[in-house]
Short mmCIF file of C-alpha atoms and ligand atoms in Angstrom, two decimals:
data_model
loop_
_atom_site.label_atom_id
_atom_site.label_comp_id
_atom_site.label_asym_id
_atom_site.label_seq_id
_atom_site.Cartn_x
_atom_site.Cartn_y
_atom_site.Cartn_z
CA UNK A 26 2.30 25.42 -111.75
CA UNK A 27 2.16 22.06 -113.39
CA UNK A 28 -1.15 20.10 -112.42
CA UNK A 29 -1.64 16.03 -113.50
CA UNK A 30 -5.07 14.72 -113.97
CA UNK A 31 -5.84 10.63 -113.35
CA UNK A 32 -8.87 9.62 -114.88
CA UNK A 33 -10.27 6.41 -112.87
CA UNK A 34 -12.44 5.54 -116.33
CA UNK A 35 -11.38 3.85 -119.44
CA UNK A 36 -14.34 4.51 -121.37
CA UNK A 37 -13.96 6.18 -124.79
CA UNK A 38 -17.23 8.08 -124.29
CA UNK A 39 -16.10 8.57 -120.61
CA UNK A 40 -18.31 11.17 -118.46
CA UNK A 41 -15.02 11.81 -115.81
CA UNK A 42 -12.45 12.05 -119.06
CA UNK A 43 -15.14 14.70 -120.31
CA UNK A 44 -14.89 16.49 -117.32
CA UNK A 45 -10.84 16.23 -117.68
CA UNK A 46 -11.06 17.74 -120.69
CA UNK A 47 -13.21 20.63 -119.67
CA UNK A 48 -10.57 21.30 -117.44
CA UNK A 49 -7.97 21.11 -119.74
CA UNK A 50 -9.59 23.85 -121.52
CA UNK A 51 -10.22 26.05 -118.80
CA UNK A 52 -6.27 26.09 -117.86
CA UNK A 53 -3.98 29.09 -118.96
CA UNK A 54 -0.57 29.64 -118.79
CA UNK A 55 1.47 29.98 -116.20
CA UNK A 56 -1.13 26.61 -115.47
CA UNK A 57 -0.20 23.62 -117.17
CA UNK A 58 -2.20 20.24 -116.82
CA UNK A 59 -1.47 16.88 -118.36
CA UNK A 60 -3.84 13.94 -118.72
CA UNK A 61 -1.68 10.68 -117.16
CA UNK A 62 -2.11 8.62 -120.28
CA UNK A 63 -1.03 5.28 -119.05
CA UNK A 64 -3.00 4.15 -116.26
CA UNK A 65 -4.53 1.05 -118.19
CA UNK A 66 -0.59 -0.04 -119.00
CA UNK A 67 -0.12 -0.50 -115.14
CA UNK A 68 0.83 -4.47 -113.90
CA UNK A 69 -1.63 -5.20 -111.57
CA UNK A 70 0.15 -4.23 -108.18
CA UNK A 71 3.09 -6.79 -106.65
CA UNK A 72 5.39 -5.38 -103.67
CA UNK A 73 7.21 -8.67 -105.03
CA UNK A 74 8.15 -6.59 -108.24
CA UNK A 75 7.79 -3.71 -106.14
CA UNK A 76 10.48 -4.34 -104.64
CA UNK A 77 12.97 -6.08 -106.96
CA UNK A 78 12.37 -4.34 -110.17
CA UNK A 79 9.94 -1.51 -110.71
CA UNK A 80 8.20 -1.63 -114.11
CA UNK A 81 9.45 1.65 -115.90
CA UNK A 82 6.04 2.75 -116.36
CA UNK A 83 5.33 2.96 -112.83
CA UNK A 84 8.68 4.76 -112.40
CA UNK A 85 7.24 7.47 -115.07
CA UNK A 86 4.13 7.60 -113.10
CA UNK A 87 5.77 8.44 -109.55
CA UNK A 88 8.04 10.91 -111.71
CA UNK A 89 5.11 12.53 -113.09
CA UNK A 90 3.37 12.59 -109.75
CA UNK A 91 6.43 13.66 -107.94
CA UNK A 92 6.86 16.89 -110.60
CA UNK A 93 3.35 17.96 -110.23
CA UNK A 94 2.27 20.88 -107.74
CA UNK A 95 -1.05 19.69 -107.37
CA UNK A 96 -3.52 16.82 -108.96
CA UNK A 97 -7.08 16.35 -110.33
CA UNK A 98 -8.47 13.12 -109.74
CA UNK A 99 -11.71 12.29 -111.71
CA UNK A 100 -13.55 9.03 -110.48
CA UNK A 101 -16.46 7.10 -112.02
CA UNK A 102 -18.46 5.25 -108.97
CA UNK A 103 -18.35 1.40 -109.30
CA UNK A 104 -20.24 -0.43 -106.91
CA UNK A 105 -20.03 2.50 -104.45
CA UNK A 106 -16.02 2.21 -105.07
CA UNK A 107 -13.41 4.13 -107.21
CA UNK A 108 -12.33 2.10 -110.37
CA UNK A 109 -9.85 -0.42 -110.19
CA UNK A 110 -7.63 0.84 -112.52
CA UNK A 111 -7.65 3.87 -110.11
CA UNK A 112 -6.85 2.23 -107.15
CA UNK A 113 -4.69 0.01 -108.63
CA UNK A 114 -2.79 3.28 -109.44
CA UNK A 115 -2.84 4.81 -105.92
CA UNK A 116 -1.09 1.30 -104.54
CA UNK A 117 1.80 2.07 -106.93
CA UNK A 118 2.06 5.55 -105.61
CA UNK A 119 1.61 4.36 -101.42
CA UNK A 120 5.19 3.49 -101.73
CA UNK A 121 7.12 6.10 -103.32
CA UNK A 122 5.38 8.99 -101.31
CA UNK A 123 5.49 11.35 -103.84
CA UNK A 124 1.72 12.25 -103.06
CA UNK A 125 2.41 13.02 -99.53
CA UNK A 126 1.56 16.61 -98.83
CA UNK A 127 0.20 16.87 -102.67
CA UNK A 128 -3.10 19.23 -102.90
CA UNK A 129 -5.34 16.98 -104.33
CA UNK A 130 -8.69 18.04 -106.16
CA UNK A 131 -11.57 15.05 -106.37
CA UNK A 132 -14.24 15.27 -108.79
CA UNK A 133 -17.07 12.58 -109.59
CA UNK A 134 -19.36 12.22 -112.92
CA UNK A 135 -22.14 10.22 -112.49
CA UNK A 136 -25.57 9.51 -114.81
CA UNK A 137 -26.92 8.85 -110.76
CA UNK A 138 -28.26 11.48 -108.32
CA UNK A 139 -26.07 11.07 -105.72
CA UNK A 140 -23.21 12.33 -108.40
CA UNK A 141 -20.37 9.65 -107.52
CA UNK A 142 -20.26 10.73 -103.83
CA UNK A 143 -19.45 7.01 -102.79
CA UNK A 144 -16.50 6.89 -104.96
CA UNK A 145 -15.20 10.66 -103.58
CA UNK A 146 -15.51 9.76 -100.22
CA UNK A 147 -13.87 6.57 -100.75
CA UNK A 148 -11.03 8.09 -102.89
CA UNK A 149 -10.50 10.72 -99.68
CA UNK A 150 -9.96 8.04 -97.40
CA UNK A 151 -7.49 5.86 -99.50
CA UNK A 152 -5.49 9.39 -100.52
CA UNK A 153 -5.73 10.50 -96.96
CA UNK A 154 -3.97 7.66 -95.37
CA UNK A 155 -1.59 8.34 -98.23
CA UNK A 156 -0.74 11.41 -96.84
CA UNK A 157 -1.80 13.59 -99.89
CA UNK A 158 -3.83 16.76 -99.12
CA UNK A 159 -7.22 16.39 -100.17
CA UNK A 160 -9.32 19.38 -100.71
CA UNK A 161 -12.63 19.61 -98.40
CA UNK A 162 -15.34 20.47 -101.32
CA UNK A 163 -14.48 18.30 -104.55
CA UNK A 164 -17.06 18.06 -107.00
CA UNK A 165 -19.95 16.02 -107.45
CA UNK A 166 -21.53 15.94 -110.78
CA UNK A 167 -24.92 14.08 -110.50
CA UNK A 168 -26.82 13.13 -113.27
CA UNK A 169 -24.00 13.98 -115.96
CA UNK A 170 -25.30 12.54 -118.61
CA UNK A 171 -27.55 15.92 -119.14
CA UNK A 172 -24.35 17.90 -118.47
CA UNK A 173 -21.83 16.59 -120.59
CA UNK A 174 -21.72 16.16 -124.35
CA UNK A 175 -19.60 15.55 -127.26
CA UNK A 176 -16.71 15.25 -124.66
CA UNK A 177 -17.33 18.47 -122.70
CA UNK A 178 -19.35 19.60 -120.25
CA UNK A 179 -22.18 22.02 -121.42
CA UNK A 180 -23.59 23.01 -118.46
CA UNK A 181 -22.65 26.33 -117.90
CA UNK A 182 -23.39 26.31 -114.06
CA UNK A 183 -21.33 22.86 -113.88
CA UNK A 184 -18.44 24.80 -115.90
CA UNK A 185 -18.58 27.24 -113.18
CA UNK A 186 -18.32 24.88 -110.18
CA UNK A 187 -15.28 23.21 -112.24
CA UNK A 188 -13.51 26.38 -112.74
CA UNK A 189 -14.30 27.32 -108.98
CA UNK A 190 -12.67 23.37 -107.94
CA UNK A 191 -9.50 24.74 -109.69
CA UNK A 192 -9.27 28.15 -108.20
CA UNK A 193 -9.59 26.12 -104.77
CA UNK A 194 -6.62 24.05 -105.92
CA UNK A 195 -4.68 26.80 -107.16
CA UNK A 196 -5.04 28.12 -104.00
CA UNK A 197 -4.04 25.02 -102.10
CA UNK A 198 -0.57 24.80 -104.37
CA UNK A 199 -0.17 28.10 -103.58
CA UNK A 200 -0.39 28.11 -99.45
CA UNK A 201 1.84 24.47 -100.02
CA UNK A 202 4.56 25.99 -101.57
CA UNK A 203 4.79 29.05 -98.86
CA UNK A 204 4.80 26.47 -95.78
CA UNK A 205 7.31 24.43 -97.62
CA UNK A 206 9.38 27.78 -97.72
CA UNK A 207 8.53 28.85 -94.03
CA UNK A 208 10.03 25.49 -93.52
CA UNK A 209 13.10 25.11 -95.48
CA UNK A 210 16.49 26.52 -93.42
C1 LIG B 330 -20.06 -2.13 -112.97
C2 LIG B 330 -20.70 -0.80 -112.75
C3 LIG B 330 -21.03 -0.39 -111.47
C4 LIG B 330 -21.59 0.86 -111.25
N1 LIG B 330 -21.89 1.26 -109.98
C5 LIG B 330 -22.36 2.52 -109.76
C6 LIG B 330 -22.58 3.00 -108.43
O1 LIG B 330 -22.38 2.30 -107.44
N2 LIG B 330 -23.00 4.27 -108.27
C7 LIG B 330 -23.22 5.12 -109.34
O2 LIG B 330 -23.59 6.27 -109.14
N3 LIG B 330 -23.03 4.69 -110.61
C8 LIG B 330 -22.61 3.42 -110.83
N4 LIG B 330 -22.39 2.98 -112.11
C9 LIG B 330 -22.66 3.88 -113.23
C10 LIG B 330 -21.44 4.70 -113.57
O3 LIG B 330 -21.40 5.81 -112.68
C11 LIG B 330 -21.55 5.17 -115.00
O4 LIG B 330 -21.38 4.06 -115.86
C12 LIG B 330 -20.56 6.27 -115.34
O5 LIG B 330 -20.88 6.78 -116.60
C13 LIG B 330 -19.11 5.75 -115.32
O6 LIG B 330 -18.20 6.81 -115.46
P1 LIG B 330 -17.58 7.18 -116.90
O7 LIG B 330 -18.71 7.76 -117.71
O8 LIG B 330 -16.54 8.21 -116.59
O9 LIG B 330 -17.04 5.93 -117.52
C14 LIG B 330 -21.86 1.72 -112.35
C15 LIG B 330 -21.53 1.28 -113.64
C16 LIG B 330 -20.96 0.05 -113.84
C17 LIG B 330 -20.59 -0.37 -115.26
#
């Protein structure tokens, strides 16, 4: 089961990459994950060049998408948004489809109490109309900056609610691939 993680931050000291990383460390074989590197390389969305000559590095993004089981999404909260980088992502992806029916795990890092819960609950909606399926109970990690250090989170209760995200998407993968069976002919 091959999961891809899109971090919505670009920060070197990033909170939400720390979390990615965490995660990273928590997966075992048969699991794979893979941090999408490129996200800052994106062109600004066009449905002009959308349509009349896709950048390769958006093709390599709706590849990588499209031979995932499942994604991890982890947003910082801008201005009670997602990132634009992020989002500027996600209108790349609206056309191809490949994140229709895709189990999609959300998790937020943020210094603030309210642990990025704008951003989540914006980043459902925009994935939703996308047709991906977004699990119920992402994570919220509020007041990170006492959680996370030297890259990875510390906190071992926050560890716990991270592993427990990715049993929940394992589990969604899982129940995806046997309705896609009951379905095929
Ligand atoms: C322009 C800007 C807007 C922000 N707006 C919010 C916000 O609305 N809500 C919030 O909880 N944090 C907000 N923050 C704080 C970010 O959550 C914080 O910088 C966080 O560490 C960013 O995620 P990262 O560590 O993964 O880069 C904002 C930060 C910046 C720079």
């Amino acid at each position: 089961m091959k999961v891809l993680a899109l971090c919505g931050s670009l920060r070197e000291k990033s909170l939400n990459a720390s979390v990615l990383r965490s995660a990273t460390d928590l997966f075992a074989p048969p699991w794979e994950i893979t941090v999408e590197p490129g996200l800052d390389r994106l062109p600004f969305f066009n449905a002009d060049v959308e349509e009349t000559a896709l950048p390769d590095i958006v093709a390599d993004l709706r590849a990588a998408v499209q031979a995932a089981d499942g994604l991890l999404i982890a947003t910082p909260e801008y201005a009670h948004g997602t990132s634009g980088v992020l989002k500027n992502a996600l209108e790349w992806l609206v056309g191809g489809g490949e994140i229709a029916a895709k189990p999609v795990a959300l998790v937020s890092a943020s210094p603030a109490v309210t642990g990025g819960d704008n951003a989540r609950a914006w980043l459902t909606q925009t994935l939703t109309v996308m047709g991906a399926a977004v699990l119920p109970d992402g994570l919220r990690i509020p007041q990170a900056t006492r959680k996370i250090a030297d890259g990875r989170i510390t906190d071992e209760p926050t560890l716990a609610e991270l592993k427990g995200l990715l049993d929940d998407l394992a589990r969604a993968v899982a129940e995806a691939r046997e309705d896609s069976a009951a379905l095929a002919p």
